[in-house]
């Protein structure tokens, strides 16, 4: 698959199972995450990889956050299961740097590019991947449990695994209503 095919055919896949990427494949995925645009080469992000027993730690963080929020038991139970939707979850968070020319908004975009690049790399290796956020990505108790400073943000949870089933290719999205052609 060439780069154009990858970009035109990629889609999120919520049905993921074992195996997860092996160490060499994970190295490729993480290396792709480091090749993103990064104004000032600040590396304003952190990456944590959860698999195996690590998924239990992620589950505990989610349960604790929902319990402290006094959520209904059904929501707590759902949160407990979330990390097990895939055999590997990569959490990307910001690590904002003070820089006069690179505002935090730009650094957040850089961290988002990390998630996107890793998702593309996983897809190129034949894995399925799903970038998720949701209320737990914006929860202070989750950040505390995952050792993410409160002034930083969780950019996303990247779920990666083997595709459990073939999914129909989503229809092409047309860009005409989103693009202005100036001087063309």
PDB file of C-alpha atoms in Angstrom:
ATOM      1  CA  UNK A   1       0.000   0.000   0.000  1.00  0.00           C
ATOM      2  CA  UNK A   2       1.453   3.364  -0.963  1.00  0.00           C
ATOM      3  CA  UNK A   3       0.978   6.545   1.064  1.00  0.00           C
ATOM      4  CA  UNK A   4      -1.891   7.840  -1.072  1.00  0.00           C
ATOM      5  CA  UNK A   5      -3.797   4.542  -0.783  1.00  0.00           C
ATOM      6  CA  UNK A   6      -3.237   4.622   2.967  1.00  0.00           C
ATOM      7  CA  UNK A   7      -4.643   8.121   3.337  1.00  0.00           C
ATOM      8  CA  UNK A   8      -7.602   7.531   1.025  1.00  0.00           C
ATOM      9  CA  UNK A   9      -8.615   4.170   2.511  1.00  0.00           C
ATOM     10  CA  UNK A  10      -7.890   4.525   6.214  1.00  0.00           C
ATOM     11  CA  UNK A  11     -10.807   4.362   8.581  1.00  0.00           C
ATOM     12  CA  UNK A  12     -11.249   3.915  12.298  1.00  0.00           C
ATOM     13  CA  UNK A  13     -11.949   0.384  13.441  1.00  0.00           C
ATOM     14  CA  UNK A  14     -13.713  -0.170  16.771  1.00  0.00           C
ATOM     15  CA  UNK A  15     -13.608  -4.002  16.559  1.00  0.00           C
ATOM     16  CA  UNK A  16     -10.096  -4.900  17.701  1.00  0.00           C
ATOM     17  CA  UNK A  17      -8.624  -8.067  19.171  1.00  0.00           C
ATOM     18  CA  UNK A  18      -5.279  -9.772  19.786  1.00  0.00           C
ATOM     19  CA  UNK A  19      -2.587  -9.722  18.758  1.00  0.00           C
ATOM     20  CA  UNK A  20      -1.332  -6.220  19.381  1.00  0.00           C
ATOM     21  CA  UNK A  21       1.697  -4.935  17.500  1.00  0.00           C
ATOM     22  CA  UNK A  22       4.905  -6.705  18.478  1.00  0.00           C
ATOM     23  CA  UNK A  23       7.928  -4.740  19.739  1.00  0.00           C
ATOM     24  CA  UNK A  24       9.324  -4.062  16.253  1.00  0.00           C
ATOM     25  CA  UNK A  25       5.935  -2.910  14.968  1.00  0.00           C
ATOM     26  CA  UNK A  26       5.409  -0.758  18.061  1.00  0.00           C
ATOM     27  CA  UNK A  27       8.826   0.786  17.423  1.00  0.00           C
ATOM     28  CA  UNK A  28       7.663   1.691  13.904  1.00  0.00           C
ATOM     29  CA  UNK A  29       4.412   3.164  15.233  1.00  0.00           C
ATOM     30  CA  UNK A  30       6.204   5.245  17.866  1.00  0.00           C
ATOM     31  CA  UNK A  31       8.834   6.381  15.363  1.00  0.00           C
ATOM     32  CA  UNK A  32       6.054   7.564  13.034  1.00  0.00           C
ATOM     33  CA  UNK A  33       4.653   9.567  15.944  1.00  0.00           C
ATOM     34  CA  UNK A  34       7.975  11.353  16.286  1.00  0.00           C
ATOM     35  CA  UNK A  35       8.047  12.442  12.602  1.00  0.00           C
ATOM     36  CA  UNK A  36       5.240  14.969  12.964  1.00  0.00           C
ATOM     37  CA  UNK A  37       5.440  18.740  12.365  1.00  0.00           C
ATOM     38  CA  UNK A  38       6.847  20.272  15.554  1.00  0.00           C
ATOM     39  CA  UNK A  39       7.523  24.015  15.474  1.00  0.00           C
ATOM     40  CA  UNK A  40      10.672  24.655  17.497  1.00  0.00           C
ATOM     41  CA  UNK A  41      11.279  20.912  17.944  1.00  0.00           C
ATOM     42  CA  UNK A  42       9.715  21.220  21.401  1.00  0.00           C
ATOM     43  CA  UNK A  43       8.282  17.693  21.573  1.00  0.00           C
ATOM     44  CA  UNK A  44       5.277  19.051  23.516  1.00  0.00           C
ATOM     45  CA  UNK A  45       3.777  15.627  24.169  1.00  0.00           C
ATOM     46  CA  UNK A  46       4.154  12.431  26.155  1.00  0.00           C
ATOM     47  CA  UNK A  47       3.249   8.929  25.010  1.00  0.00           C
ATOM     48  CA  UNK A  48       2.264   6.071  27.329  1.00  0.00           C
ATOM     49  CA  UNK A  49       1.672   2.557  25.970  1.00  0.00           C
ATOM     50  CA  UNK A  50      -0.726   0.304  27.884  1.00  0.00           C
ATOM     51  CA  UNK A  51      -1.010  -3.405  27.133  1.00  0.00           C
ATOM     52  CA  UNK A  52      -1.290  -6.633  29.110  1.00  0.00           C
ATOM     53  CA  UNK A  53      -1.524  -5.791  32.813  1.00  0.00           C
ATOM     54  CA  UNK A  54      -1.182  -2.113  31.933  1.00  0.00           C
ATOM     55  CA  UNK A  55      -4.766  -2.156  30.664  1.00  0.00           C
ATOM     56  CA  UNK A  56      -5.856  -2.906  34.241  1.00  0.00           C
ATOM     57  CA  UNK A  57      -4.143   0.301  35.418  1.00  0.00           C
ATOM     58  CA  UNK A  58      -5.979   2.268  32.733  1.00  0.00           C
ATOM     59  CA  UNK A  59      -9.250   0.600  33.720  1.00  0.00           C
ATOM     60  CA  UNK A  60      -8.659   1.479  37.384  1.00  0.00           C
ATOM     61  CA  UNK A  61      -8.031   5.113  36.448  1.00  0.00           C
ATOM     62  CA  UNK A  62     -11.299   5.234  34.520  1.00  0.00           C
ATOM     63  CA  UNK A  63     -13.276   3.564  37.327  1.00  0.00           C
ATOM     64  CA  UNK A  64     -11.793   5.850  39.977  1.00  0.00           C
ATOM     65  CA  UNK A  65     -12.665   8.932  37.935  1.00  0.00           C
ATOM     66  CA  UNK A  66     -16.250   7.830  37.347  1.00  0.00           C
ATOM     67  CA  UNK A  67     -16.655   6.831  40.991  1.00  0.00           C
ATOM     68  CA  UNK A  68     -15.364  10.204  42.210  1.00  0.00           C
ATOM     69  CA  UNK A  69     -17.779  11.821  39.768  1.00  0.00           C
ATOM     70  CA  UNK A  70     -20.556   9.814  41.457  1.00  0.00           C
ATOM     71  CA  UNK A  71     -21.612   8.317  38.123  1.00  0.00           C
ATOM     72  CA  UNK A  72     -24.297   5.666  37.909  1.00  0.00           C
ATOM     73  CA  UNK A  73     -23.030   2.099  38.327  1.00  0.00           C
ATOM     74  CA  UNK A  74     -23.758   1.304  34.658  1.00  0.00           C
ATOM     75  CA  UNK A  75     -21.409   4.130  33.592  1.00  0.00           C
ATOM     76  CA  UNK A  76     -18.727   2.949  36.008  1.00  0.00           C
ATOM     77  CA  UNK A  77     -19.022  -0.586  34.646  1.00  0.00           C
ATOM     78  CA  UNK A  78     -18.774   0.698  31.077  1.00  0.00           C
ATOM     79  CA  UNK A  79     -15.686   2.755  31.953  1.00  0.00           C
ATOM     80  CA  UNK A  80     -14.053  -0.328  33.502  1.00  0.00           C
ATOM     81  CA  UNK A  81     -14.370  -2.201  30.200  1.00  0.00           C
ATOM     82  CA  UNK A  82     -13.185   0.590  27.899  1.00  0.00           C
ATOM     83  CA  UNK A  83      -9.434  -0.177  27.944  1.00  0.00           C
ATOM     84  CA  UNK A  84     -10.148  -3.780  26.956  1.00  0.00           C
ATOM     85  CA  UNK A  85     -11.655  -2.786  23.603  1.00  0.00           C
ATOM     86  CA  UNK A  86      -8.190  -3.449  22.158  1.00  0.00           C
ATOM     87  CA  UNK A  87      -5.042  -5.254  23.283  1.00  0.00           C
ATOM     88  CA  UNK A  88      -3.065  -1.988  23.244  1.00  0.00           C
ATOM     89  CA  UNK A  89      -4.003   1.570  24.132  1.00  0.00           C
ATOM     90  CA  UNK A  90      -1.591   4.423  23.564  1.00  0.00           C
ATOM     91  CA  UNK A  91      -2.323   7.562  25.549  1.00  0.00           C
ATOM     92  CA  UNK A  92      -0.938  10.790  24.137  1.00  0.00           C
ATOM     93  CA  UNK A  93      -0.935  13.879  26.314  1.00  0.00           C
ATOM     94  CA  UNK A  94       0.481  17.325  25.909  1.00  0.00           C
ATOM     95  CA  UNK A  95       3.630  18.463  27.651  1.00  0.00           C
ATOM     96  CA  UNK A  96       3.266  22.183  27.088  1.00  0.00           C
ATOM     97  CA  UNK A  97       6.519  24.097  26.853  1.00  0.00           C
ATOM     98  CA  UNK A  98       6.889  27.820  27.539  1.00  0.00           C
ATOM     99  CA  UNK A  99       7.908  29.325  24.234  1.00  0.00           C
ATOM    100  CA  UNK A 100       7.383  32.856  22.966  1.00  0.00           C
ATOM    101  CA  UNK A 101       6.840  31.768  19.346  1.00  0.00           C
ATOM    102  CA  UNK A 102       4.913  28.523  19.841  1.00  0.00           C
ATOM    103  CA  UNK A 103       1.597  28.977  21.681  1.00  0.00           C
ATOM    104  CA  UNK A 104      -0.096  26.109  23.526  1.00  0.00           C
ATOM    105  CA  UNK A 105      -2.739  25.815  20.783  1.00  0.00           C
ATOM    106  CA  UNK A 106      -0.018  24.990  18.295  1.00  0.00           C
ATOM    107  CA  UNK A 107       1.548  22.505  20.710  1.00  0.00           C
ATOM    108  CA  UNK A 108      -1.834  20.793  21.144  1.00  0.00           C
ATOM    109  CA  UNK A 109      -2.069  20.417  17.373  1.00  0.00           C
ATOM    110  CA  UNK A 110       1.393  18.842  17.390  1.00  0.00           C
ATOM    111  CA  UNK A 111       0.270  16.311  19.998  1.00  0.00           C
ATOM    112  CA  UNK A 112      -2.795  15.570  17.865  1.00  0.00           C
ATOM    113  CA  UNK A 113      -0.537  14.966  14.876  1.00  0.00           C
ATOM    114  CA  UNK A 114       1.333  12.382  16.976  1.00  0.00           C
ATOM    115  CA  UNK A 115      -1.885  10.401  17.468  1.00  0.00           C
ATOM    116  CA  UNK A 116      -2.764  10.687  13.783  1.00  0.00           C
ATOM    117  CA  UNK A 117       0.681   9.588  12.593  1.00  0.00           C
ATOM    118  CA  UNK A 118       0.666   6.584  14.913  1.00  0.00           C
ATOM    119  CA  UNK A 119      -2.824   5.614  13.746  1.00  0.00           C
ATOM    120  CA  UNK A 120      -1.678   5.802  10.119  1.00  0.00           C
ATOM    121  CA  UNK A 121       1.411   3.718  10.934  1.00  0.00           C
ATOM    122  CA  UNK A 122      -0.712   1.067  12.666  1.00  0.00           C
ATOM    123  CA  UNK A 123      -3.013   0.949   9.659  1.00  0.00           C
ATOM    124  CA  UNK A 124      -0.046   0.651   7.279  1.00  0.00           C
ATOM    125  CA  UNK A 125       1.166  -2.373   9.280  1.00  0.00           C
ATOM    126  CA  UNK A 126      -2.190  -4.092   8.844  1.00  0.00           C
ATOM    127  CA  UNK A 127      -3.668  -3.279  12.254  1.00  0.00           C
ATOM    128  CA  UNK A 128      -6.922  -1.608  13.067  1.00  0.00           C
ATOM    129  CA  UNK A 129      -6.910   1.503  15.209  1.00  0.00           C
ATOM    130  CA  UNK A 130      -9.396   3.866  16.774  1.00  0.00           C
ATOM    131  CA  UNK A 131      -8.608   7.347  18.136  1.00  0.00           C
ATOM    132  CA  UNK A 132     -10.966   8.091  21.003  1.00  0.00           C
ATOM    133  CA  UNK A 133     -11.438  11.005  23.355  1.00  0.00           C
ATOM    134  CA  UNK A 134     -14.697  11.437  25.271  1.00  0.00           C
ATOM    135  CA  UNK A 135     -15.313  12.652  28.791  1.00  0.00           C
ATOM    136  CA  UNK A 136     -12.504  10.579  30.338  1.00  0.00           C
ATOM    137  CA  UNK A 137      -9.952  12.378  28.166  1.00  0.00           C
ATOM    138  CA  UNK A 138     -11.049  15.634  29.801  1.00  0.00           C
ATOM    139  CA  UNK A 139     -11.278  14.322  33.364  1.00  0.00           C
ATOM    140  CA  UNK A 140      -8.827  15.705  35.934  1.00  0.00           C
ATOM    141  CA  UNK A 141      -8.930  12.507  38.022  1.00  0.00           C
ATOM    142  CA  UNK A 142      -7.925  10.413  34.996  1.00  0.00           C
ATOM    143  CA  UNK A 143      -5.017  12.760  34.357  1.00  0.00           C
ATOM    144  CA  UNK A 144      -3.933  12.499  37.999  1.00  0.00           C
ATOM    145  CA  UNK A 145      -4.107   8.689  37.944  1.00  0.00           C
ATOM    146  CA  UNK A 146      -2.037   8.594  34.745  1.00  0.00           C
ATOM    147  CA  UNK A 147       0.578  11.050  36.080  1.00  0.00           C
ATOM    148  CA  UNK A 148      -0.421  13.790  33.638  1.00  0.00           C
ATOM    149  CA  UNK A 149      -0.053  17.288  35.069  1.00  0.00           C
ATOM    150  CA  UNK A 150      -3.341  19.149  35.405  1.00  0.00           C
ATOM    151  CA  UNK A 151      -2.197  21.970  33.070  1.00  0.00           C
ATOM    152  CA  UNK A 152      -1.649  19.421  30.271  1.00  0.00           C
ATOM    153  CA  UNK A 153      -4.314  17.736  28.143  1.00  0.00           C
ATOM    154  CA  UNK A 154      -5.008  14.186  27.050  1.00  0.00           C
ATOM    155  CA  UNK A 155      -4.967  14.396  23.265  1.00  0.00           C
ATOM    156  CA  UNK A 156      -6.398  10.945  22.780  1.00  0.00           C
ATOM    157  CA  UNK A 157      -6.562   7.274  23.530  1.00  0.00           C
ATOM    158  CA  UNK A 158      -5.341   5.326  20.499  1.00  0.00           C
ATOM    159  CA  UNK A 159      -6.736   1.795  20.588  1.00  0.00           C
ATOM    160  CA  UNK A 160      -4.700  -0.627  18.424  1.00  0.00           C
ATOM    161  CA  UNK A 161      -5.165  -4.293  17.621  1.00  0.00           C
ATOM    162  CA  UNK A 162      -5.922  -6.846  14.976  1.00  0.00           C
ATOM    163  CA  UNK A 163      -9.137  -6.227  13.103  1.00  0.00           C
ATOM    164  CA  UNK A 164     -11.783  -8.566  14.538  1.00  0.00           C
ATOM    165  CA  UNK A 165     -13.871  -8.393  11.374  1.00  0.00           C
ATOM    166  CA  UNK A 166     -13.838  -6.797   7.978  1.00  0.00           C
ATOM    167  CA  UNK A 167     -15.736  -3.576   7.906  1.00  0.00           C
ATOM    168  CA  UNK A 168     -17.385  -2.127   4.839  1.00  0.00           C
ATOM    169  CA  UNK A 169     -15.413   0.737   3.361  1.00  0.00           C
ATOM    170  CA  UNK A 170     -17.069   4.002   4.269  1.00  0.00           C
ATOM    171  CA  UNK A 171     -18.260   6.112   1.361  1.00  0.00           C
ATOM    172  CA  UNK A 172     -15.935   8.807   0.134  1.00  0.00           C
ATOM    173  CA  UNK A 173     -16.429  12.201   1.719  1.00  0.00           C
ATOM    174  CA  UNK A 174     -16.491  14.995  -0.776  1.00  0.00           C
ATOM    175  CA  UNK A 175     -14.584  18.173  -0.104  1.00  0.00           C
ATOM    176  CA  UNK A 176     -16.361  20.599  -2.457  1.00  0.00           C
ATOM    177  CA  UNK A 177     -18.515  22.177   0.269  1.00  0.00           C
ATOM    178  CA  UNK A 178     -15.466  22.657   2.539  1.00  0.00           C
ATOM    179  CA  UNK A 179     -12.951  24.193   0.134  1.00  0.00           C
ATOM    180  CA  UNK A 180     -12.670  27.640  -1.414  1.00  0.00           C
ATOM    181  CA  UNK A 181     -10.498  27.898  -4.494  1.00  0.00           C
ATOM    182  CA  UNK A 182      -8.852  31.324  -4.547  1.00  0.00           C
ATOM    183  CA  UNK A 183      -7.048  32.581  -7.673  1.00  0.00           C
ATOM    184  CA  UNK A 184      -7.490  29.430  -9.565  1.00  0.00           C
TER     185      UNK A 184
END
